[in-house]
PDB file of C-alpha atoms in Angstrom:
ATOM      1  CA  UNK A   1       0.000   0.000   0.000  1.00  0.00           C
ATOM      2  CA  UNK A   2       3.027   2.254   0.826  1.00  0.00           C
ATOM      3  CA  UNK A   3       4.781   1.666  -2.114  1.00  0.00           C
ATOM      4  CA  UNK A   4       1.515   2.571  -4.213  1.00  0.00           C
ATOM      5  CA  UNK A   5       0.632   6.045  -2.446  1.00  0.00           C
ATOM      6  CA  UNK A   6       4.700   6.752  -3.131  1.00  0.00           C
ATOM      7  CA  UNK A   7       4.226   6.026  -6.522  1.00  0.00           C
ATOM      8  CA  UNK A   8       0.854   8.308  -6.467  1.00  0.00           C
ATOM      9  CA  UNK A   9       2.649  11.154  -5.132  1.00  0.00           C
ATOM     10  CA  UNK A  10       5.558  10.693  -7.523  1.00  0.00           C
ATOM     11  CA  UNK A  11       3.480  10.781 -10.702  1.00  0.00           C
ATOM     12  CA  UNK A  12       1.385  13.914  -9.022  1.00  0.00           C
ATOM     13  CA  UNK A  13       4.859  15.771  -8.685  1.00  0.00           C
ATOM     14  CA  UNK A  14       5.565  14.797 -12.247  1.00  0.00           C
ATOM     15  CA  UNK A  15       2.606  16.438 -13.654  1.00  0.00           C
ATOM     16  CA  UNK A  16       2.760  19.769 -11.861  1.00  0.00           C
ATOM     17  CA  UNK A  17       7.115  20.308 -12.350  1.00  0.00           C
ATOM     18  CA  UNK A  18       7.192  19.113 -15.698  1.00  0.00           C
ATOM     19  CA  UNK A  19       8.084  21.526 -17.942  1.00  0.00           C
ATOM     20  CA  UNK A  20       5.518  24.135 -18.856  1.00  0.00           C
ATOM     21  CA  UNK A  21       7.532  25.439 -21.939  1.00  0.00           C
ATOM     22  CA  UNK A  22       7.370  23.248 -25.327  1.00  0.00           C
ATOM     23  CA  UNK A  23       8.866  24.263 -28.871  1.00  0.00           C
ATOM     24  CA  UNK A  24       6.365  25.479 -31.033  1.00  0.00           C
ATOM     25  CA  UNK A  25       7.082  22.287 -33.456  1.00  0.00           C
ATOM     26  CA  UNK A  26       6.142  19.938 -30.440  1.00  0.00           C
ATOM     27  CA  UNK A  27       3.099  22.480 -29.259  1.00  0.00           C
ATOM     28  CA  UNK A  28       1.298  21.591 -32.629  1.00  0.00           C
ATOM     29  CA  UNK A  29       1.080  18.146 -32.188  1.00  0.00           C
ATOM     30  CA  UNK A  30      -0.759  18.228 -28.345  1.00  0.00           C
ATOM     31  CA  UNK A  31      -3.827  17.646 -28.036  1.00  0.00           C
ATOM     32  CA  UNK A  32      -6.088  19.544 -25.760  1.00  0.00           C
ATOM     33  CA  UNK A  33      -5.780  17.625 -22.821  1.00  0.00           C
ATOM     34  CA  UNK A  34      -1.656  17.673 -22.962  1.00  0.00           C
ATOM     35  CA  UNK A  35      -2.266  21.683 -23.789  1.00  0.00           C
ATOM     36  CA  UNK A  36      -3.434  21.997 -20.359  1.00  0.00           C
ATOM     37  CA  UNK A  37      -0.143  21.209 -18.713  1.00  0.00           C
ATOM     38  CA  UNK A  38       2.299  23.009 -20.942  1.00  0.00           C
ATOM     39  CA  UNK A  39       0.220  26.628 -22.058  1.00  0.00           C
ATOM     40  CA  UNK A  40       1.066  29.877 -20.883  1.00  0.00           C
ATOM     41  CA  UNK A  41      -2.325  30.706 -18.551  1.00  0.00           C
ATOM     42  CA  UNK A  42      -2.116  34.482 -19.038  1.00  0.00           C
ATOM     43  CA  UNK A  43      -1.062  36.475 -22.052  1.00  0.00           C
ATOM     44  CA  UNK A  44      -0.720  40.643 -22.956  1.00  0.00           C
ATOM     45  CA  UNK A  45      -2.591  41.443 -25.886  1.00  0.00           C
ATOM     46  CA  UNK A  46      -2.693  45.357 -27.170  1.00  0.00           C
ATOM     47  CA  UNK A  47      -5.441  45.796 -29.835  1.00  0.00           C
ATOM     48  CA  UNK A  48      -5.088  48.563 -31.708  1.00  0.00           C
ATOM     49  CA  UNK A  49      -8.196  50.684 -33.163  1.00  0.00           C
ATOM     50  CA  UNK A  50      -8.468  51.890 -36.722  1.00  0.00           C
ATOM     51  CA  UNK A  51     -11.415  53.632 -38.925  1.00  0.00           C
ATOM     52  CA  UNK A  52     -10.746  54.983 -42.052  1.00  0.00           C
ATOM     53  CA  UNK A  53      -8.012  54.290 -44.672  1.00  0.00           C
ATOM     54  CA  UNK A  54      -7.906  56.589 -47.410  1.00  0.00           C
ATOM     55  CA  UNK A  55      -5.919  59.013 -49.896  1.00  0.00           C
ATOM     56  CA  UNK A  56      -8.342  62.300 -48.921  1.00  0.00           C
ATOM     57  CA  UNK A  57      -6.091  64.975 -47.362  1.00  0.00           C
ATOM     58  CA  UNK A  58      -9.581  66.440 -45.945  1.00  0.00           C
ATOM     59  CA  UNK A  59     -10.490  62.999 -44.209  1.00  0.00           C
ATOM     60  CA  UNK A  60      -6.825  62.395 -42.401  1.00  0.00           C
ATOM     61  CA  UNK A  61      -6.693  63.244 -38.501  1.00  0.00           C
ATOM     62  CA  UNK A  62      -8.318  61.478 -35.493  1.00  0.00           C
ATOM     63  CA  UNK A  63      -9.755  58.690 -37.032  1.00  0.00           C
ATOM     64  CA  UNK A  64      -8.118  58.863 -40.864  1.00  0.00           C
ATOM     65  CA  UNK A  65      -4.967  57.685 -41.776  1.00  0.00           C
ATOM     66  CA  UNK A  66      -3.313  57.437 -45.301  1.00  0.00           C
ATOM     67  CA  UNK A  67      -2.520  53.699 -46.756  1.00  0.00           C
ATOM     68  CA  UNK A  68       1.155  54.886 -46.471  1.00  0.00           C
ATOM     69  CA  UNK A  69       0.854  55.341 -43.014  1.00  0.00           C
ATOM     70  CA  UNK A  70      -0.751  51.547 -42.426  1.00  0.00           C
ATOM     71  CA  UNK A  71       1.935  50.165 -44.580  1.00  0.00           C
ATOM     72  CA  UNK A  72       4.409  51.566 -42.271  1.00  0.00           C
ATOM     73  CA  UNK A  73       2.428  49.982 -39.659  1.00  0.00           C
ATOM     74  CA  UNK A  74       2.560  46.687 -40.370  1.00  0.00           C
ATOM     75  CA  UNK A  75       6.753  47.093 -41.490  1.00  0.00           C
ATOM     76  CA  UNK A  76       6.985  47.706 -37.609  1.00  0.00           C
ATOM     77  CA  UNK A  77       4.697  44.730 -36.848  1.00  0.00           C
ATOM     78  CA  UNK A  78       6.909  42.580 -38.503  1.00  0.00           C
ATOM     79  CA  UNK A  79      10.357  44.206 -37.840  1.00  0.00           C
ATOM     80  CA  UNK A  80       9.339  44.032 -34.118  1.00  0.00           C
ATOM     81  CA  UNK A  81       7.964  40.673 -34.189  1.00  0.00           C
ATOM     82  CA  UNK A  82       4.753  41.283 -33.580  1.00  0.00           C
ATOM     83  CA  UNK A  83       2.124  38.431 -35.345  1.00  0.00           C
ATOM     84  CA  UNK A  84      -1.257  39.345 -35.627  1.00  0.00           C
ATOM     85  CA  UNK A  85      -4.496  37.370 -34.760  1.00  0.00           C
ATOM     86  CA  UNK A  86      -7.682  37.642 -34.165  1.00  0.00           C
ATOM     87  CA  UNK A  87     -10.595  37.193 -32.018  1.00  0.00           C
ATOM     88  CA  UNK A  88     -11.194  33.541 -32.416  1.00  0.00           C
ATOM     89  CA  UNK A  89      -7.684  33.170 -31.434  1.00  0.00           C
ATOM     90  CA  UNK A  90      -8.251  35.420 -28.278  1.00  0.00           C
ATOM     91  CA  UNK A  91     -11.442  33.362 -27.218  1.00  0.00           C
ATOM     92  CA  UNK A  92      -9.631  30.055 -28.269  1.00  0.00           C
ATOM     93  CA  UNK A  93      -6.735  30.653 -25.778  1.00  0.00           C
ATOM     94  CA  UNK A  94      -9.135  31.819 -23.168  1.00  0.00           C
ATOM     95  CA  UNK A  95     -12.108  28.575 -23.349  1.00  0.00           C
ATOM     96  CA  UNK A  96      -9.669  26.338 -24.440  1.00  0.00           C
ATOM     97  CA  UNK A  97      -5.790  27.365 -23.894  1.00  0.00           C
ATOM     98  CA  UNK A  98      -4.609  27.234 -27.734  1.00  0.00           C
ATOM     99  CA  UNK A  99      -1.666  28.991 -27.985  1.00  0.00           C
ATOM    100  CA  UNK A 100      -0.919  32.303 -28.446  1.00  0.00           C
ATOM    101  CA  UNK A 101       2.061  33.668 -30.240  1.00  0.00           C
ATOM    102  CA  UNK A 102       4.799  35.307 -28.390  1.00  0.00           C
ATOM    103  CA  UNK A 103       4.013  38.521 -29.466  1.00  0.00           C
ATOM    104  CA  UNK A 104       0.286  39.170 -30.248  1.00  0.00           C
ATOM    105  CA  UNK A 105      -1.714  42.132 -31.377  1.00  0.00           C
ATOM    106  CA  UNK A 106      -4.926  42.589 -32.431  1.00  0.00           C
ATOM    107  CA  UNK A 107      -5.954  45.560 -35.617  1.00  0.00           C
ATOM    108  CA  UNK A 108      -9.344  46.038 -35.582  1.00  0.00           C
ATOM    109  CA  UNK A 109     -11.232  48.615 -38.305  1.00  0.00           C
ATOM    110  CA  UNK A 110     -14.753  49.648 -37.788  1.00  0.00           C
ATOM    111  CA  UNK A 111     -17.531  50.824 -39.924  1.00  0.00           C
ATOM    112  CA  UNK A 112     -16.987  48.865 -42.964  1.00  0.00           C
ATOM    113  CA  UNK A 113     -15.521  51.277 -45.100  1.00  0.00           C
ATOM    114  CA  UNK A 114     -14.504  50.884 -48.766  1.00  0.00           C
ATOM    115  CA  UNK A 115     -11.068  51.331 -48.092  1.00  0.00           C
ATOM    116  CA  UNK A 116     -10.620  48.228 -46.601  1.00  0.00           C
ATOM    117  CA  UNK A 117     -11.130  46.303 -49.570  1.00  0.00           C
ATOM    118  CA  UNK A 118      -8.935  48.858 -51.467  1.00  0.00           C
ATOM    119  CA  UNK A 119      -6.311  49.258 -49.049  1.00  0.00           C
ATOM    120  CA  UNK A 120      -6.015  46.986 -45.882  1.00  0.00           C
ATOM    121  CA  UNK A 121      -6.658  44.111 -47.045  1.00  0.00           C
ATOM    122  CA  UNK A 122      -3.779  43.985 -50.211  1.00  0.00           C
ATOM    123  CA  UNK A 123      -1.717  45.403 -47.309  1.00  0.00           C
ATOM    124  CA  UNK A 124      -2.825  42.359 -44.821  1.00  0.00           C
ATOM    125  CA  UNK A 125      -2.085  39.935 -47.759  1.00  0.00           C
ATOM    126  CA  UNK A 126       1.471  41.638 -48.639  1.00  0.00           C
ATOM    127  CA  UNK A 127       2.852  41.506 -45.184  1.00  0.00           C
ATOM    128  CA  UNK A 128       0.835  37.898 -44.475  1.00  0.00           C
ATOM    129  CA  UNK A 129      -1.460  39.634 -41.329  1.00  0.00           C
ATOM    130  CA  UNK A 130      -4.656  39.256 -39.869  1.00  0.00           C
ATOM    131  CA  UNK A 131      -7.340  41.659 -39.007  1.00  0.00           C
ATOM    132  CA  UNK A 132     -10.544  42.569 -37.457  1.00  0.00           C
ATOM    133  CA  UNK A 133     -13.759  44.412 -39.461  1.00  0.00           C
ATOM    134  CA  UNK A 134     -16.543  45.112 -37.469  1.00  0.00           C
ATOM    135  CA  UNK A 135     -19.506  45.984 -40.069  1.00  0.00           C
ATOM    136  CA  UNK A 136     -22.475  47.941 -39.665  1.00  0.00           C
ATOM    137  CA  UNK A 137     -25.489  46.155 -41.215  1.00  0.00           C
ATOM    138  CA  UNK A 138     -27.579  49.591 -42.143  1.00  0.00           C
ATOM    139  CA  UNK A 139     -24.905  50.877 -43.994  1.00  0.00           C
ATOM    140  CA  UNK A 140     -23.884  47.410 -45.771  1.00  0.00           C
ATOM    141  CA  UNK A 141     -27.584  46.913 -46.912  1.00  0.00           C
ATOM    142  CA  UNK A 142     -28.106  50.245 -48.035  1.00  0.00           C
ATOM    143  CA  UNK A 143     -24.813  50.200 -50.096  1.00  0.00           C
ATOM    144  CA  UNK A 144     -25.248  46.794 -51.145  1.00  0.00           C
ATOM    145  CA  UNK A 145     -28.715  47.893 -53.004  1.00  0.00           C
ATOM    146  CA  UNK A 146     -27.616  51.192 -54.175  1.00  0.00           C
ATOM    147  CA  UNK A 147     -24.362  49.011 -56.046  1.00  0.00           C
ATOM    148  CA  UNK A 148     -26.850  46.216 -57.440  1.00  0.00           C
ATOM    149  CA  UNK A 149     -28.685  49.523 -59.122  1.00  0.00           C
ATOM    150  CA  UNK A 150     -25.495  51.197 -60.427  1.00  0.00           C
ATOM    151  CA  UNK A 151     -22.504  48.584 -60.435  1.00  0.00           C
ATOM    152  CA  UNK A 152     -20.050  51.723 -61.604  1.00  0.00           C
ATOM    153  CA  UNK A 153     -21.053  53.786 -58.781  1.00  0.00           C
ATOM    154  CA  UNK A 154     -18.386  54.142 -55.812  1.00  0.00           C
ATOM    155  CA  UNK A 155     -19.561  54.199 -52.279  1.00  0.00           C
ATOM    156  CA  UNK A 156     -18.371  54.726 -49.005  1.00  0.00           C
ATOM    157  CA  UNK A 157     -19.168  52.013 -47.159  1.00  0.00           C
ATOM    158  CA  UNK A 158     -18.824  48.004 -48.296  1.00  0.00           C
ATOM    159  CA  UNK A 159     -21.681  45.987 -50.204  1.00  0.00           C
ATOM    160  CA  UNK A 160     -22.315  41.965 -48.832  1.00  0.00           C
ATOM    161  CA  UNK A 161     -20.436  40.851 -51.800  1.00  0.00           C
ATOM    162  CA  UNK A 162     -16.837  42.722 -50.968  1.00  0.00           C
ATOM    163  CA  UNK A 163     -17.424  41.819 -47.461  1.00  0.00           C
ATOM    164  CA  UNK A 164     -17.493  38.110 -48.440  1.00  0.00           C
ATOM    165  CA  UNK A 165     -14.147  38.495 -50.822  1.00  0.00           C
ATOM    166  CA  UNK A 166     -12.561  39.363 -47.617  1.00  0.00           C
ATOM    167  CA  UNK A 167     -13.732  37.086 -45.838  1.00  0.00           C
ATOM    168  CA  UNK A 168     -12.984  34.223 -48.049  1.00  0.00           C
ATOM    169  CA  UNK A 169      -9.304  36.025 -48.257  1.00  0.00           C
ATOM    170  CA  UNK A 170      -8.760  34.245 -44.406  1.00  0.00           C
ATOM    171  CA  UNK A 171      -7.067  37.418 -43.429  1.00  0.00           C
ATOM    172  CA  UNK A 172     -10.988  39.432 -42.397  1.00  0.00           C
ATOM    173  CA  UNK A 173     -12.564  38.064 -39.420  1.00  0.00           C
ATOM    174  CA  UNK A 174     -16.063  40.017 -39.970  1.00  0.00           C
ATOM    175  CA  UNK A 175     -17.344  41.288 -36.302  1.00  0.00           C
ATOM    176  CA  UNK A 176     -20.872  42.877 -35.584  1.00  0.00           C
ATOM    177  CA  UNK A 177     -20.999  46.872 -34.644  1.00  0.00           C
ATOM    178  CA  UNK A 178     -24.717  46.376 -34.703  1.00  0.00           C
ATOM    179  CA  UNK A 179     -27.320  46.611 -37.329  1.00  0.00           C
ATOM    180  CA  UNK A 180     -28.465  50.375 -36.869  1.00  0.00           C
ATOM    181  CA  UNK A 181     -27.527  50.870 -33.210  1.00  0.00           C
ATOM    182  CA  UNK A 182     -24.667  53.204 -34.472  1.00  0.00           C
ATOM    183  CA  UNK A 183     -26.357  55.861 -35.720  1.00  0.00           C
ATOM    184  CA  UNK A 184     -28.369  56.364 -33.062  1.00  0.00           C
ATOM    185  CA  UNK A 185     -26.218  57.006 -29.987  1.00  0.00           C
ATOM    186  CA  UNK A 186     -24.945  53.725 -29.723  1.00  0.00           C
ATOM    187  CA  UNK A 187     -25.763  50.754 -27.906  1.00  0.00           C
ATOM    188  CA  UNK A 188     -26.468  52.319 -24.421  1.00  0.00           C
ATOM    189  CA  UNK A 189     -30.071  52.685 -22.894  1.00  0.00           C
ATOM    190  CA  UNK A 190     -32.215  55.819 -23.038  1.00  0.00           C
ATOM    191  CA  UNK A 191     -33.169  58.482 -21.020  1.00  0.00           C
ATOM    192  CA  UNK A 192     -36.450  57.196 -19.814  1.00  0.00           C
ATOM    193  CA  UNK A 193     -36.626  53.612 -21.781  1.00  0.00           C
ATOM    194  CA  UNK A 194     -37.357  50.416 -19.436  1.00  0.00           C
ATOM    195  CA  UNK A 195     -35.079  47.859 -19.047  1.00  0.00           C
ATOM    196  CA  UNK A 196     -37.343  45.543 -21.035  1.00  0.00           C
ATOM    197  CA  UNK A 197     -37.923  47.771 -24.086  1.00  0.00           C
ATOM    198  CA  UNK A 198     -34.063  48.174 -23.945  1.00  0.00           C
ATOM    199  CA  UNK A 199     -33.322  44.534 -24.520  1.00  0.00           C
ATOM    200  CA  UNK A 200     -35.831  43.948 -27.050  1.00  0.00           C
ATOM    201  CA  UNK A 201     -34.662  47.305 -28.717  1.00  0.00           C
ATOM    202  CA  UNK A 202     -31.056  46.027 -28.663  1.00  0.00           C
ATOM    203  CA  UNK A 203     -31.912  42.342 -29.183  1.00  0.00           C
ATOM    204  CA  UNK A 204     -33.982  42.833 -32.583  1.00  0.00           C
ATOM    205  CA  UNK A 205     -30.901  45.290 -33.746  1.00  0.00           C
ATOM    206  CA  UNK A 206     -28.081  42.727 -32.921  1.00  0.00           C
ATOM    207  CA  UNK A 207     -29.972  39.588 -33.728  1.00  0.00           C
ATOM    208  CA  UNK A 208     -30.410  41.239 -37.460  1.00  0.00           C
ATOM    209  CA  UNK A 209     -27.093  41.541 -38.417  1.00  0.00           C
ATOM    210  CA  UNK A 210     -26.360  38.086 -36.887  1.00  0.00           C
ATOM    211  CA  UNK A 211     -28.970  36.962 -39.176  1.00  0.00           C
ATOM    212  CA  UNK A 212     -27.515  38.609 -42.062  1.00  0.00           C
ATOM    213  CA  UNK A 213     -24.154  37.286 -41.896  1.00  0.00           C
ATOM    214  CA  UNK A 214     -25.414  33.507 -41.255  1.00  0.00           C
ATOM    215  CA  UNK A 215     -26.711  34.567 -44.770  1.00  0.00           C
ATOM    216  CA  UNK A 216     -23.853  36.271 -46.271  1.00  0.00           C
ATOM    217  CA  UNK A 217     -20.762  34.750 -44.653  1.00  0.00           C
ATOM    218  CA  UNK A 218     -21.921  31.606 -43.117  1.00  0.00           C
ATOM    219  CA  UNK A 219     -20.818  32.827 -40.008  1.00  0.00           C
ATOM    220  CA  UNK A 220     -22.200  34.382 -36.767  1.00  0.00           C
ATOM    221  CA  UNK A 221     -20.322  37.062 -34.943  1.00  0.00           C
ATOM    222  CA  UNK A 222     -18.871  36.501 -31.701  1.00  0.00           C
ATOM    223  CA  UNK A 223     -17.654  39.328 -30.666  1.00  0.00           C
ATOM    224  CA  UNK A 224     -19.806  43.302 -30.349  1.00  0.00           C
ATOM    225  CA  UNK A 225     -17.776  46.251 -31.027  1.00  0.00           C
ATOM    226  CA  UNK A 226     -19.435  48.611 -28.821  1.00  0.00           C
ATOM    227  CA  UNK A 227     -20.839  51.722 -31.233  1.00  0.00           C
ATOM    228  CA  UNK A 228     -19.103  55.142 -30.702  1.00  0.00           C
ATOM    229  CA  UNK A 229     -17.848  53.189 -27.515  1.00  0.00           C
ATOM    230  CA  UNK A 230     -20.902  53.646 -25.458  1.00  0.00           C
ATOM    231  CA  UNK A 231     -21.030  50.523 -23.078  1.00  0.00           C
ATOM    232  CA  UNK A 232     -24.178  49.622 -21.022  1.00  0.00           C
ATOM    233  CA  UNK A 233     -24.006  47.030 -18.374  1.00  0.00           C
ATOM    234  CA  UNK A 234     -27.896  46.271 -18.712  1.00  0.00           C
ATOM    235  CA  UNK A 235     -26.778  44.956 -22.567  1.00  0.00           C
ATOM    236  CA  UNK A 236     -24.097  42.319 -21.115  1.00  0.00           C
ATOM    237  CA  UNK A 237     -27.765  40.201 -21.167  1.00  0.00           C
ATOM    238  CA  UNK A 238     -28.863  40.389 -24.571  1.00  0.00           C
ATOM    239  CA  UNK A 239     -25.201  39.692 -25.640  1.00  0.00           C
ATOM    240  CA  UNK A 240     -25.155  36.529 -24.052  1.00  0.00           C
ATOM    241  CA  UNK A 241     -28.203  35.843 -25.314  1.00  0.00           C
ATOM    242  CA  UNK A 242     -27.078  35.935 -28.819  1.00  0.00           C
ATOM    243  CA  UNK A 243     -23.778  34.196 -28.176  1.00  0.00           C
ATOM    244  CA  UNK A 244     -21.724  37.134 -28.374  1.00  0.00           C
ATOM    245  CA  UNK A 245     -18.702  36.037 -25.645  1.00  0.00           C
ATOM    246  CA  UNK A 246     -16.175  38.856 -26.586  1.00  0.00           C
ATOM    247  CA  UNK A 247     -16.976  42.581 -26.597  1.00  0.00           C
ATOM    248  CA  UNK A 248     -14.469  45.656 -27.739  1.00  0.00           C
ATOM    249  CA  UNK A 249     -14.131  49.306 -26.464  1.00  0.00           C
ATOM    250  CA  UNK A 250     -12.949  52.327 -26.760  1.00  0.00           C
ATOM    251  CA  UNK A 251     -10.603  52.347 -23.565  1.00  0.00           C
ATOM    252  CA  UNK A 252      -7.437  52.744 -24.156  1.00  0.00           C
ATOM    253  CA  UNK A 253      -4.604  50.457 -22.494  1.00  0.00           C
ATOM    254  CA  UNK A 254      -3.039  46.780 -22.510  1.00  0.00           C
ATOM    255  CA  UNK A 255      -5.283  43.698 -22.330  1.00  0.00           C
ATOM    256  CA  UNK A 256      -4.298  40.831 -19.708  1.00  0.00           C
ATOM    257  CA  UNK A 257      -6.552  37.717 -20.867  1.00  0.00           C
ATOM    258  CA  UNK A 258      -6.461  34.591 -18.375  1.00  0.00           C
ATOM    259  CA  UNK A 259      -7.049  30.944 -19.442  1.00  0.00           C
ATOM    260  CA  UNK A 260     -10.323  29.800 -18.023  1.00  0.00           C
ATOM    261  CA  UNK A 261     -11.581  33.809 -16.997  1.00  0.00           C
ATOM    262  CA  UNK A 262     -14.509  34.474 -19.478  1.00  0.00           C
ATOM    263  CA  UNK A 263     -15.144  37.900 -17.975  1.00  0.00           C
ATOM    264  CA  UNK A 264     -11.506  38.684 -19.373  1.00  0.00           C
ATOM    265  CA  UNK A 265     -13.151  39.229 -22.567  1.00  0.00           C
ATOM    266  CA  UNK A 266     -15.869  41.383 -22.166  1.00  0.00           C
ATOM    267  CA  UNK A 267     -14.548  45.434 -22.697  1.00  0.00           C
ATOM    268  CA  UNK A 268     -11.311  45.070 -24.440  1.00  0.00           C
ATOM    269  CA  UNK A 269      -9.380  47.881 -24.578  1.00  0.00           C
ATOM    270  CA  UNK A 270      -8.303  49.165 -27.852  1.00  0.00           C
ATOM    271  CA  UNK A 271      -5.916  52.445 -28.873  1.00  0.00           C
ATOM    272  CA  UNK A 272      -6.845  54.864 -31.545  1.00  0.00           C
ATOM    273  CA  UNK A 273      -4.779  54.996 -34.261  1.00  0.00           C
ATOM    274  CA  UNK A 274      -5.238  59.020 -35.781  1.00  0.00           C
ATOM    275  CA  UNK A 275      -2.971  59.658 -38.083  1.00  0.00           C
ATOM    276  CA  UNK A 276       0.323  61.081 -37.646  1.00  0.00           C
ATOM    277  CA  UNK A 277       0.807  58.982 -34.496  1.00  0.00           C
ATOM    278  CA  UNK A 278       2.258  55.823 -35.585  1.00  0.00           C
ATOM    279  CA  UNK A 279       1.862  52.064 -34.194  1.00  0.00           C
ATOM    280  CA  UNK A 280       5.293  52.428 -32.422  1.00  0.00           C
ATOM    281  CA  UNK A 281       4.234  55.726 -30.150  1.00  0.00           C
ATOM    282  CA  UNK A 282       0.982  53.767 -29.053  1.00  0.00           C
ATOM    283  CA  UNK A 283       2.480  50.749 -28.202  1.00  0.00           C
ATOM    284  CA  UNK A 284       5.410  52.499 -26.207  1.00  0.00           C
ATOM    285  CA  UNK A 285       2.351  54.113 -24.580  1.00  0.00           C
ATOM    286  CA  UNK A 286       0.765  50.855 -24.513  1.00  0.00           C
ATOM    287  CA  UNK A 287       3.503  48.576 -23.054  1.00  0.00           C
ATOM    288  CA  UNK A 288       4.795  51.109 -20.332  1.00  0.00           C
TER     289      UNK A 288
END
């Protein structure tokens, strides 16, 4: 019976001082369960926030910044060894402890603007990235019809057809920013509106553009990018709800995500990229 328990106890102390590190040649052959005894459990992950990419003077500033100036971007991503993913990655390594690189980041552009067909995403598939779009569905319907009516006309915002060429690209993870909540003060509750009529409000909204790219993409969003970063607590609900387990902000600062911590998810911080200030000055800022 002695001999047995010592035997116990040896193979216990096994398990928890093997270890913990693994080459990433060896990491790709574990399977989940052997995963859980050589991950890292917590990893730093700055996102960083962009809008609009474009070659209008008039439009560069707080949220506009020239394709030059992304390009330049991503040369310091990769001379800095930074690697790019994207949320699926971020949730994976939190539910299930896949690995993360050494160095992640995380570029997210909202609104669903043109120039990210015409200019990110050439740029993602030159330098071999990843990124994050998080769509609006008004503007992508409304677009979407106005193209199908004049297929010379340009627009500002992307039709359901470009958004699926960048999807199918594998660089584009498409993310929801709500069907019309954005417009409209964002996703936060009104002055005077009951908590019920809020969730049905929001829920019909969200639940829409879910709907539409099931349709479209074959794929439903998991992650909310909070409109004009207006955050109610009341929505964390409806969210749920409508499987949403990863939301994005407007706060500015590093992101510390923890295997097994769901809640580590939920208001990611992202910095603003306005032109002028490149990737380098906002991570210094970032990483201090």
């Amino acid at each position: 019976m002695k001999k047995c328990l010592l035997l116990f106890c040896t193979l216990l102390m096994v398990c928890f001082f093997y270890p913990l590190t693994v080459t990433a040649e060896e990491y790709e052959d574990l399977d989940d369960a052997a995963v859980f005894f050589k991950r890292d459990k917590e990893a730093d992950v700055p996102i960083i926030m962009y809008h609009l990419v474009t070659e209008k003077n008039k439009y560069i500033g707080k949220y506009g910044i020239t394709p030059k100036e992304l390009e330049a971007d991503l040369n310091f991503l990769k001379d800095n060894g930074y690697k790019t993913v994207v949320m699926e990655d971020l949730i994976a390594f939190v539910q299930r402890g896949k690995r993360l690189p050494k160095k992640p980041i995380v570029l997210t552009f909202d609104d669903g603007n043109t120039g990210d067909l015409n200019y990110v995403m050439p740029l993602l598939e030159k330098y071999k990235m990843k990124a994050v779009f998080s769509v609006i569905g008004e503007a992508t319907d409304k677009f979407t019809k106005q193209h199908a009516a004049n297929p010379k006309g340009k627009f500002p915002n992307l039709t359901w057809p470009q958004i699926k060429e960048m999807y199918d690209s594998g660089r584009c993870e498409i993310q929801s920013h709500g069907y019309n909540v954005h417009g409209r003060g964002g996703a936060g509750k009104r002055n005077g509106e009951s908590t019920e009529a809020y969730h049905a409000r929001l829920r019909a909204d969200l639940q829409r553009l879910q709907n539409l790219c099931h349709e479209h993409l074959d794929f439903i969003p998991t992650t909310f990018t909070y409109p004009l970063g207006v955050i109610s607590k009341e929505a964390q609900a409806v969210l749920e709800e409508l499987g949403f387990v990863a939301t994005l902000s407007c706060q500015e600062g590093m992101n510390r995500l923890k295997q097994g911590d769901p809640a580590c998810l939920l208001r990611l911080k992202r910095s603003n990229r306005p032109g002028g200030k490149p990737i380098g000055i906002l991570l210094d800022a970032i990483e201090r």
